JSON list of C-alpha atoms in Angstrom, two decimals:
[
{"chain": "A", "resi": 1, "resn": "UNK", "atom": "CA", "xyz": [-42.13, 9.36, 17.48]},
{"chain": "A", "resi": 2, "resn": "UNK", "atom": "CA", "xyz": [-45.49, 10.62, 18.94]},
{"chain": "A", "resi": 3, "resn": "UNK", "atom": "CA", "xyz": [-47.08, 8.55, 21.87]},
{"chain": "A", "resi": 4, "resn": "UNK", "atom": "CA", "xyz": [-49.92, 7.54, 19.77]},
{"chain": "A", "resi": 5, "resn": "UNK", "atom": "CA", "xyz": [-47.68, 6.24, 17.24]},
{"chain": "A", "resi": 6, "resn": "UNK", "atom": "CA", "xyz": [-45.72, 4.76, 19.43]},
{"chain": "A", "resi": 7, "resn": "UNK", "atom": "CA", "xyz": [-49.20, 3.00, 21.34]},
{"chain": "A", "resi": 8, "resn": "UNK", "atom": "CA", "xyz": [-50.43, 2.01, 18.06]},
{"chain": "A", "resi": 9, "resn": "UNK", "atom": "CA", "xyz": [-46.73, 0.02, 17.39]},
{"chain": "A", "resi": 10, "resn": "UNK", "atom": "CA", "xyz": [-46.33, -1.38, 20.73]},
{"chain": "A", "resi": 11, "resn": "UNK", "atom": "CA", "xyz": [-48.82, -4.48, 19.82]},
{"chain": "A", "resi": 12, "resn": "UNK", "atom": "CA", "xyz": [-46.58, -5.28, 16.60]},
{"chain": "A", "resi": 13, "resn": "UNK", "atom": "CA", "xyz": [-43.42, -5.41, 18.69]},
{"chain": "A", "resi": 14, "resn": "UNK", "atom": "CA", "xyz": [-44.40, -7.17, 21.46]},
{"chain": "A", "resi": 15, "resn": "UNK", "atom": "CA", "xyz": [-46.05, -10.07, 18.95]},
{"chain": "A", "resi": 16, "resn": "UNK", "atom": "CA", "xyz": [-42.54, -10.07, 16.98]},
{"chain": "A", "resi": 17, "resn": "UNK", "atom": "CA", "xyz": [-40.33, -10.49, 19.98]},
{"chain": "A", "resi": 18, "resn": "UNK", "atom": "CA", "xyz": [-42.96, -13.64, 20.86]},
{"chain": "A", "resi": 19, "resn": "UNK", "atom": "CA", "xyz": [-42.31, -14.85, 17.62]},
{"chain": "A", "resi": 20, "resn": "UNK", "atom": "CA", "xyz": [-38.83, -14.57, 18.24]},
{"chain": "A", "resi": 21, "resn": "UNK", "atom": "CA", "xyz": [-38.63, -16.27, 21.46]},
{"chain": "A", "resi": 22, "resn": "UNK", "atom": "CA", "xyz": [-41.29, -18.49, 20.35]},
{"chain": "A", "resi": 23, "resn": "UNK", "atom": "CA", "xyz": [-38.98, -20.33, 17.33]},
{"chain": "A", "resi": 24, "resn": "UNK", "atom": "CA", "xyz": [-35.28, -19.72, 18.81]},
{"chain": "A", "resi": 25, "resn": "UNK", "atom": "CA", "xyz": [-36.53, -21.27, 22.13]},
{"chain": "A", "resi": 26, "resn": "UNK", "atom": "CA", "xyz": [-38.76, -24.07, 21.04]},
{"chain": "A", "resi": 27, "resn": "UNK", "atom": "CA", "xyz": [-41.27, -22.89, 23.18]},
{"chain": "A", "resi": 28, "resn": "UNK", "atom": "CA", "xyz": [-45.66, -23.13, 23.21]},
{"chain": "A", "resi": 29, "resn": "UNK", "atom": "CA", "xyz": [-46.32, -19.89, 22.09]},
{"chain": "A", "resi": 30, "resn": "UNK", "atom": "CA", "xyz": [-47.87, -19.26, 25.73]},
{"chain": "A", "resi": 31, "resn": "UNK", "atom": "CA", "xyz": [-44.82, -20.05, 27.33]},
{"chain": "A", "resi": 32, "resn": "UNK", "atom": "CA", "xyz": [-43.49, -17.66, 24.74]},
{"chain": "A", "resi": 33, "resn": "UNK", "atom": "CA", "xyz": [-45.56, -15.04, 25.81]},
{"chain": "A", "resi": 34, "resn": "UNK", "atom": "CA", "xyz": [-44.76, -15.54, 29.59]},
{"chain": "A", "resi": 35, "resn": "UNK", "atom": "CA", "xyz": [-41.09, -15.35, 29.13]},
{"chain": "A", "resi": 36, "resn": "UNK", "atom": "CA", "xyz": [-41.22, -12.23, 27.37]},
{"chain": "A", "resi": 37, "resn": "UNK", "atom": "CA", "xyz": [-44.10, -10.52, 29.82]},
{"chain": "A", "resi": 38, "resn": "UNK", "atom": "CA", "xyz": [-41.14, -11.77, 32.58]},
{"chain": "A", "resi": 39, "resn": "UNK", "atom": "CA", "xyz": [-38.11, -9.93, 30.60]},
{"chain": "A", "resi": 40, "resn": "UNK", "atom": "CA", "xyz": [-36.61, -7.10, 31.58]},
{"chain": "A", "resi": 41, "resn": "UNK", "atom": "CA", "xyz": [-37.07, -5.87, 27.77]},
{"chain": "A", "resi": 42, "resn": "UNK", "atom": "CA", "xyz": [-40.69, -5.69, 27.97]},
{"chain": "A", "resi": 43, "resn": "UNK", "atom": "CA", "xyz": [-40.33, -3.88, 31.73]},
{"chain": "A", "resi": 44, "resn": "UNK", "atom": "CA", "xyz": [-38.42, -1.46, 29.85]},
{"chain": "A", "resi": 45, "resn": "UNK", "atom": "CA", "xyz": [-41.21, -0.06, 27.82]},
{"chain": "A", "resi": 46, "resn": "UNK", "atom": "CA", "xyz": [-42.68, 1.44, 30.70]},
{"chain": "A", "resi": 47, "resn": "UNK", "atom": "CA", "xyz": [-41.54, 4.06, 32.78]},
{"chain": "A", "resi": 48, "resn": "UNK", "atom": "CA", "xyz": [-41.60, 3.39, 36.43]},
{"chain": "A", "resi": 49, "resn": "UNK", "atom": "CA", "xyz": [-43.66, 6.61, 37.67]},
{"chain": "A", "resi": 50, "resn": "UNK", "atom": "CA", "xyz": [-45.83, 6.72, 35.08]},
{"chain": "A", "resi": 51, "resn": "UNK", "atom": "CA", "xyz": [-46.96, 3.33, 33.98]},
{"chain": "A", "resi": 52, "resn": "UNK", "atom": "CA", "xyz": [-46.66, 4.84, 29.92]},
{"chain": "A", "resi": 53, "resn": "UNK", "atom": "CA", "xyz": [-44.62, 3.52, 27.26]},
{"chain": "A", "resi": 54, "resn": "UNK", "atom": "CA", "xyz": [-40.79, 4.78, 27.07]},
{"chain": "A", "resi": 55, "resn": "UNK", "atom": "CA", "xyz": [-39.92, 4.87, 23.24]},
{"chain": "A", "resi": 56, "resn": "UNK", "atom": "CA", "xyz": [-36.50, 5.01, 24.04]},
{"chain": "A", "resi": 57, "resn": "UNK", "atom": "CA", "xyz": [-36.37, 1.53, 25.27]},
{"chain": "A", "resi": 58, "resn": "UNK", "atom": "CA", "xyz": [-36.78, 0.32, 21.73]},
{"chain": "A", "resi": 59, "resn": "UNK", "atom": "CA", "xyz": [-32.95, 2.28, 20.79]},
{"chain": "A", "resi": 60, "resn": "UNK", "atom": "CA", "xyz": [-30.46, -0.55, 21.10]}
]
């Protein structure tokens, strides 16, 4: 997957896995937001030198 693609994905994922925490955890949807800002999932989208997404932290 191309960068761009990737960039222009990112905003869907990151609002899913909200959703996600956001109804499993009975959180406020801020709260939900935090957690997942917090997680070491959404670190993993970025690389550490270069501050740009890493695709292959999607693979599970």
């Amino acid at each position: 997957m191309e960068n761009e693609q990737f960039d222009a994905l990112l905003p869907v994922i990151v609002a899913a896995l909200a959703v996600k925490i956001f109804e499993r955890q009975q959180l406020t949807q801020e709260d939900a937001i935090a957690r997942l800002y917090a997680s070491e999932v959404y670190a993993a989208f970025f690389t550490p030198n270069a501050g740009r997404v890493c695709p292959s932290a999607l693979r599970v």
